Amino acid sequence: MNRLFLFLAPIIVFFTTSAAHADWQYTTWGSSADEVMAASSGAAQENSDRGKDPGDFIATLVAPYQGLGYDFDAYFIFDQADRLQYVDLEPRNSLDCEGIRSAILNSYGKPEQTGSFGLMKWWHQPSENVVVFSEIIECKIRYMQLSEPGVDSGL
């Protein structure tokens, strides 16, 4: 029983956010880069790797993140108006991807949507976040504000 608790406790802590806060860790969706830096207590720093910018969004900040015994780089992705839109977690060791995939499945259960190349997506009501796991090109977990499945959140 103790072994099971020791195994499950980090999974729960790592992959859950408070139901009272529909955000990721110390961030709030829609925050500015300055607000995220302040909330991170110095962990988030300027990101100079423009290869991490997805489309029209900007990976303005990066911070180390550790959970479940895995080391990640957390990229804070902002829109053109400097509002936090999502957080990408990329493992520092690409060999960890299989273990992370298993932990995600153990934590969230069967994905609500799947795609090619290991894409899995959950609309996680308790944390009010959408969680996406992808093995396309690189291993990545993306957290973003909850939206209804199949509904765009813009005009």
PDB file of C-alpha atoms in Angstrom:
ATOM      1  CA  MET A   1       0.000   0.000   0.000  1.00  0.00           C
ATOM      2  CA  ASN A   2       2.794   2.454   0.875  1.00  0.00           C
ATOM      3  CA  ARG A   3       4.488   1.697  -2.444  1.00  0.00           C
ATOM      4  CA  LEU A   4       1.270   2.450  -4.316  1.00  0.00           C
ATOM      5  CA  PHE A   5       0.868   5.744  -2.452  1.00  0.00           C
ATOM      6  CA  LEU A   6       4.483   6.714  -3.147  1.00  0.00           C
ATOM      7  CA  PHE A   7       3.919   5.973  -6.833  1.00  0.00           C
ATOM      8  CA  LEU A   8       0.551   7.743  -7.194  1.00  0.00           C
ATOM      9  CA  ALA A   9       1.185  10.823  -5.030  1.00  0.00           C
ATOM     10  CA  PRO A  10       3.684  12.450  -7.420  1.00  0.00           C
ATOM     11  CA  ILE A  11       1.421  11.693 -10.388  1.00  0.00           C
ATOM     12  CA  ILE A  12      -1.496  13.442  -8.730  1.00  0.00           C
ATOM     13  CA  VAL A  13       0.615  16.436  -7.728  1.00  0.00           C
ATOM     14  CA  PHE A  14       2.316  16.681 -11.117  1.00  0.00           C
ATOM     15  CA  PHE A  15      -0.711  16.383 -13.353  1.00  0.00           C
ATOM     16  CA  THR A  16      -3.385  18.185 -11.382  1.00  0.00           C
ATOM     17  CA  THR A  17      -4.057  21.811 -10.771  1.00  0.00           C
ATOM     18  CA  SER A  18      -6.402  23.242  -8.210  1.00  0.00           C
ATOM     19  CA  ALA A  19     -10.064  23.243  -9.221  1.00  0.00           C
ATOM     20  CA  ALA A  20     -10.328  26.733  -7.766  1.00  0.00           C
ATOM     21  CA  HIS A  21      -7.754  28.017 -10.263  1.00  0.00           C
ATOM     22  CA  ALA A  22      -8.283  27.337 -13.941  1.00  0.00           C
ATOM     23  CA  ASP A  23      -4.630  28.001 -14.651  1.00  0.00           C
ATOM     24  CA  TRP A  24      -1.293  26.159 -14.731  1.00  0.00           C
ATOM     25  CA  GLN A  25       0.799  26.074 -11.558  1.00  0.00           C
ATOM     26  CA  TYR A  26       1.747  29.642 -10.580  1.00  0.00           C
ATOM     27  CA  THR A  27       0.400  31.196 -13.794  1.00  0.00           C
ATOM     28  CA  THR A  28      -2.984  32.647 -14.704  1.00  0.00           C
ATOM     29  CA  TRP A  29      -4.320  32.385 -18.249  1.00  0.00           C
ATOM     30  CA  GLY A  30      -4.220  35.804 -19.871  1.00  0.00           C
ATOM     31  CA  SER A  31      -1.374  37.092 -17.662  1.00  0.00           C
ATOM     32  CA  SER A  32       1.389  39.220 -19.161  1.00  0.00           C
ATOM     33  CA  ALA A  33       4.981  37.989 -19.370  1.00  0.00           C
ATOM     34  CA  ASP A  34       5.918  40.351 -16.517  1.00  0.00           C
ATOM     35  CA  GLU A  35       3.149  38.901 -14.341  1.00  0.00           C
ATOM     36  CA  VAL A  36       4.288  35.334 -15.060  1.00  0.00           C
ATOM     37  CA  MET A  37       7.908  36.251 -14.251  1.00  0.00           C
ATOM     38  CA  ALA A  38       6.822  37.784 -10.937  1.00  0.00           C
ATOM     39  CA  ALA A  39       4.591  34.805 -10.078  1.00  0.00           C
ATOM     40  CA  SER A  40       7.448  32.384 -10.820  1.00  0.00           C
ATOM     41  CA  SER A  41       9.670  33.889  -8.097  1.00  0.00           C
ATOM     42  CA  GLY A  42      12.479  34.222 -10.598  1.00  0.00           C
ATOM     43  CA  ALA A  43      12.188  30.764 -12.176  1.00  0.00           C
ATOM     44  CA  ALA A  44      10.820  32.047 -15.507  1.00  0.00           C
ATOM     45  CA  GLN A  45      13.397  33.772 -17.690  1.00  0.00           C
ATOM     46  CA  GLU A  46      13.435  35.290 -21.171  1.00  0.00           C
ATOM     47  CA  ASN A  47      13.455  32.609 -23.874  1.00  0.00           C
ATOM     48  CA  SER A  48      15.783  33.349 -26.788  1.00  0.00           C
ATOM     49  CA  ASP A  49      14.993  30.151 -28.751  1.00  0.00           C
ATOM     50  CA  ARG A  50      12.599  31.406 -31.459  1.00  0.00           C
ATOM     51  CA  GLY A  51      12.279  27.815 -32.681  1.00  0.00           C
ATOM     52  CA  LYS A  52       9.864  27.286 -29.791  1.00  0.00           C
ATOM     53  CA  ASP A  53       7.436  29.928 -31.127  1.00  0.00           C
ATOM     54  CA  PRO A  54       4.324  28.140 -32.425  1.00  0.00           C
ATOM     55  CA  GLY A  55       2.768  29.968 -35.371  1.00  0.00           C
ATOM     56  CA  ASP A  56       1.763  33.521 -34.498  1.00  0.00           C
ATOM     57  CA  PHE A  57       2.368  32.927 -30.782  1.00  0.00           C
ATOM     58  CA  ILE A  58       5.599  33.669 -28.912  1.00  0.00           C
ATOM     59  CA  ALA A  59       7.382  31.436 -26.398  1.00  0.00           C
ATOM     60  CA  THR A  60       8.450  34.503 -24.443  1.00  0.00           C
ATOM     61  CA  LEU A  61       9.549  32.765 -21.228  1.00  0.00           C
ATOM     62  CA  VAL A  62      11.038  29.454 -20.159  1.00  0.00           C
ATOM     63  CA  ALA A  63      11.438  27.935 -16.697  1.00  0.00           C
ATOM     64  CA  PRO A  64      12.717  24.657 -15.329  1.00  0.00           C
ATOM     65  CA  TYR A  65       9.984  22.374 -14.076  1.00  0.00           C
ATOM     66  CA  GLN A  66      10.222  19.040 -12.315  1.00  0.00           C
ATOM     67  CA  GLY A  67       7.505  16.524 -11.701  1.00  0.00           C
ATOM     68  CA  LEU A  68       7.225  12.801 -11.300  1.00  0.00           C
ATOM     69  CA  GLY A  69      10.998  12.572 -11.303  1.00  0.00           C
ATOM     70  CA  TYR A  70      11.222  14.091 -14.784  1.00  0.00           C
ATOM     71  CA  ASP A  71      12.927  17.354 -15.667  1.00  0.00           C
ATOM     72  CA  PHE A  72      11.118  19.631 -18.109  1.00  0.00           C
ATOM     73  CA  ASP A  73      11.504  23.004 -19.718  1.00  0.00           C
ATOM     74  CA  ALA A  74       8.210  24.883 -19.355  1.00  0.00           C
ATOM     75  CA  TYR A  75       7.671  27.304 -22.238  1.00  0.00           C
ATOM     76  CA  PHE A  76       5.140  30.064 -21.596  1.00  0.00           C
ATOM     77  CA  ILE A  77       3.363  30.869 -24.842  1.00  0.00           C
ATOM     78  CA  PHE A  78       1.844  34.329 -25.344  1.00  0.00           C
ATOM     79  CA  ASP A  79      -0.299  35.889 -28.047  1.00  0.00           C
ATOM     80  CA  GLN A  80       0.615  39.121 -29.838  1.00  0.00           C
ATOM     81  CA  ALA A  81      -1.100  41.130 -27.063  1.00  0.00           C
ATOM     82  CA  ASP A  82       1.232  39.556 -24.426  1.00  0.00           C
ATOM     83  CA  ARG A  83      -1.462  37.338 -22.852  1.00  0.00           C
ATOM     84  CA  LEU A  84      -0.539  33.841 -21.681  1.00  0.00           C
ATOM     85  CA  GLN A  85      -2.328  31.337 -23.915  1.00  0.00           C
ATOM     86  CA  TYR A  86      -0.720  28.018 -23.013  1.00  0.00           C
ATOM     87  CA  VAL A  87       2.223  26.269 -21.425  1.00  0.00           C
ATOM     88  CA  ASP A  88       4.306  23.655 -23.220  1.00  0.00           C
ATOM     89  CA  LEU A  89       6.272  21.148 -21.154  1.00  0.00           C
ATOM     90  CA  GLU A  90       9.154  19.502 -22.961  1.00  0.00           C
ATOM     91  CA  PRO A  91      11.201  16.823 -21.208  1.00  0.00           C
ATOM     92  CA  ARG A  92      14.891  17.605 -21.022  1.00  0.00           C
ATOM     93  CA  ASN A  93      15.646  13.954 -21.732  1.00  0.00           C
ATOM     94  CA  SER A  94      13.799  12.664 -24.807  1.00  0.00           C
ATOM     95  CA  LEU A  95      14.176   9.107 -23.514  1.00  0.00           C
ATOM     96  CA  ASP A  96      11.665   9.974 -20.750  1.00  0.00           C
ATOM     97  CA  CYS A  97       8.792  10.292 -23.227  1.00  0.00           C
ATOM     98  CA  GLU A  98       7.490   6.729 -22.867  1.00  0.00           C
ATOM     99  CA  GLY A  99       7.342   7.015 -19.058  1.00  0.00           C
ATOM    100  CA  ILE A 100       5.655  10.413 -19.289  1.00  0.00           C
ATOM    101  CA  ARG A 101       3.107   8.991 -21.739  1.00  0.00           C
ATOM    102  CA  SER A 102       2.267   6.208 -19.281  1.00  0.00           C
ATOM    103  CA  ALA A 103       1.968   8.675 -16.398  1.00  0.00           C
ATOM    104  CA  ILE A 104      -0.409  10.894 -18.418  1.00  0.00           C
ATOM    105  CA  LEU A 105      -2.621   7.911 -19.245  1.00  0.00           C
ATOM    106  CA  ASN A 106      -2.598   6.782 -15.605  1.00  0.00           C
ATOM    107  CA  SER A 107      -3.525  10.270 -14.464  1.00  0.00           C
ATOM    108  CA  TYR A 108      -6.200  11.280 -16.992  1.00  0.00           C
ATOM    109  CA  GLY A 109      -7.438   7.918 -18.251  1.00  0.00           C
ATOM    110  CA  LYS A 110      -8.558   7.258 -21.792  1.00  0.00           C
ATOM    111  CA  PRO A 111      -8.080  10.348 -23.984  1.00  0.00           C
ATOM    112  CA  GLU A 112     -11.199  12.084 -25.215  1.00  0.00           C
ATOM    113  CA  GLN A 113      -9.555  12.601 -28.585  1.00  0.00           C
ATOM    114  CA  THR A 114      -6.638  10.860 -30.279  1.00  0.00           C
ATOM    115  CA  GLY A 115      -4.700  11.477 -33.439  1.00  0.00           C
ATOM    116  CA  SER A 116      -1.728  10.209 -35.360  1.00  0.00           C
ATOM    117  CA  PHE A 117       1.782  10.122 -33.922  1.00  0.00           C
ATOM    118  CA  GLY A 118       0.631   9.607 -30.334  1.00  0.00           C
ATOM    119  CA  LEU A 119      -1.558  12.719 -30.058  1.00  0.00           C
ATOM    120  CA  MET A 120      -3.906  12.516 -27.061  1.00  0.00           C
ATOM    121  CA  LYS A 121      -6.246  15.209 -25.731  1.00  0.00           C
ATOM    122  CA  TRP A 122      -8.326  15.611 -22.590  1.00  0.00           C
ATOM    123  CA  TRP A 123     -10.820  18.308 -21.560  1.00  0.00           C
ATOM    124  CA  HIS A 124     -10.010  18.090 -17.848  1.00  0.00           C
ATOM    125  CA  GLN A 125     -12.995  19.578 -15.991  1.00  0.00           C
ATOM    126  CA  PRO A 126     -11.492  19.430 -12.452  1.00  0.00           C
ATOM    127  CA  SER A 127      -8.557  21.674 -13.402  1.00  0.00           C
ATOM    128  CA  GLU A 128     -10.503  23.561 -16.083  1.00  0.00           C
ATOM    129  CA  ASN A 129      -7.665  22.935 -18.527  1.00  0.00           C
ATOM    130  CA  VAL A 130      -7.255  21.206 -21.851  1.00  0.00           C
ATOM    131  CA  VAL A 131      -4.287  18.830 -21.740  1.00  0.00           C
ATOM    132  CA  VAL A 132      -2.601  17.641 -24.921  1.00  0.00           C
ATOM    133  CA  PHE A 133       0.149  15.044 -25.118  1.00  0.00           C
ATOM    134  CA  SER A 134       2.040  14.806 -28.382  1.00  0.00           C
ATOM    135  CA  GLU A 135       4.924  12.811 -29.757  1.00  0.00           C
ATOM    136  CA  ILE A 136       4.863  14.621 -33.109  1.00  0.00           C
ATOM    137  CA  ILE A 137       8.448  15.683 -33.871  1.00  0.00           C
ATOM    138  CA  GLU A 138       9.169  15.909 -30.128  1.00  0.00           C
ATOM    139  CA  CYS A 139       7.590  14.848 -26.860  1.00  0.00           C
ATOM    140  CA  LYS A 140       5.413  17.611 -25.425  1.00  0.00           C
ATOM    141  CA  ILE A 141       2.592  18.248 -22.967  1.00  0.00           C
ATOM    142  CA  ARG A 142       0.496  21.340 -23.612  1.00  0.00           C
ATOM    143  CA  TYR A 143      -1.798  22.946 -21.043  1.00  0.00           C
ATOM    144  CA  MET A 144      -4.346  25.564 -22.076  1.00  0.00           C
ATOM    145  CA  GLN A 145      -7.537  27.099 -20.781  1.00  0.00           C
ATOM    146  CA  LEU A 146     -10.557  24.826 -20.987  1.00  0.00           C
ATOM    147  CA  SER A 147     -12.829  25.172 -23.987  1.00  0.00           C
ATOM    148  CA  GLU A 148     -15.624  22.875 -25.065  1.00  0.00           C
ATOM    149  CA  PRO A 149     -14.590  20.056 -27.397  1.00  0.00           C
ATOM    150  CA  GLY A 150     -15.039  21.091 -31.018  1.00  0.00           C
ATOM    151  CA  VAL A 151     -15.764  24.734 -30.156  1.00  0.00           C
ATOM    152  CA  ASP A 152     -13.372  27.488 -31.169  1.00  0.00           C
ATOM    153  CA  SER A 153     -12.703  30.006 -28.426  1.00  0.00           C
ATOM    154  CA  GLY A 154     -12.488  32.961 -30.797  1.00  0.00           C
ATOM    155  CA  LEU A 155     -14.786  34.804 -33.178  1.00  0.00           C
TER     156      LEU A 155
END
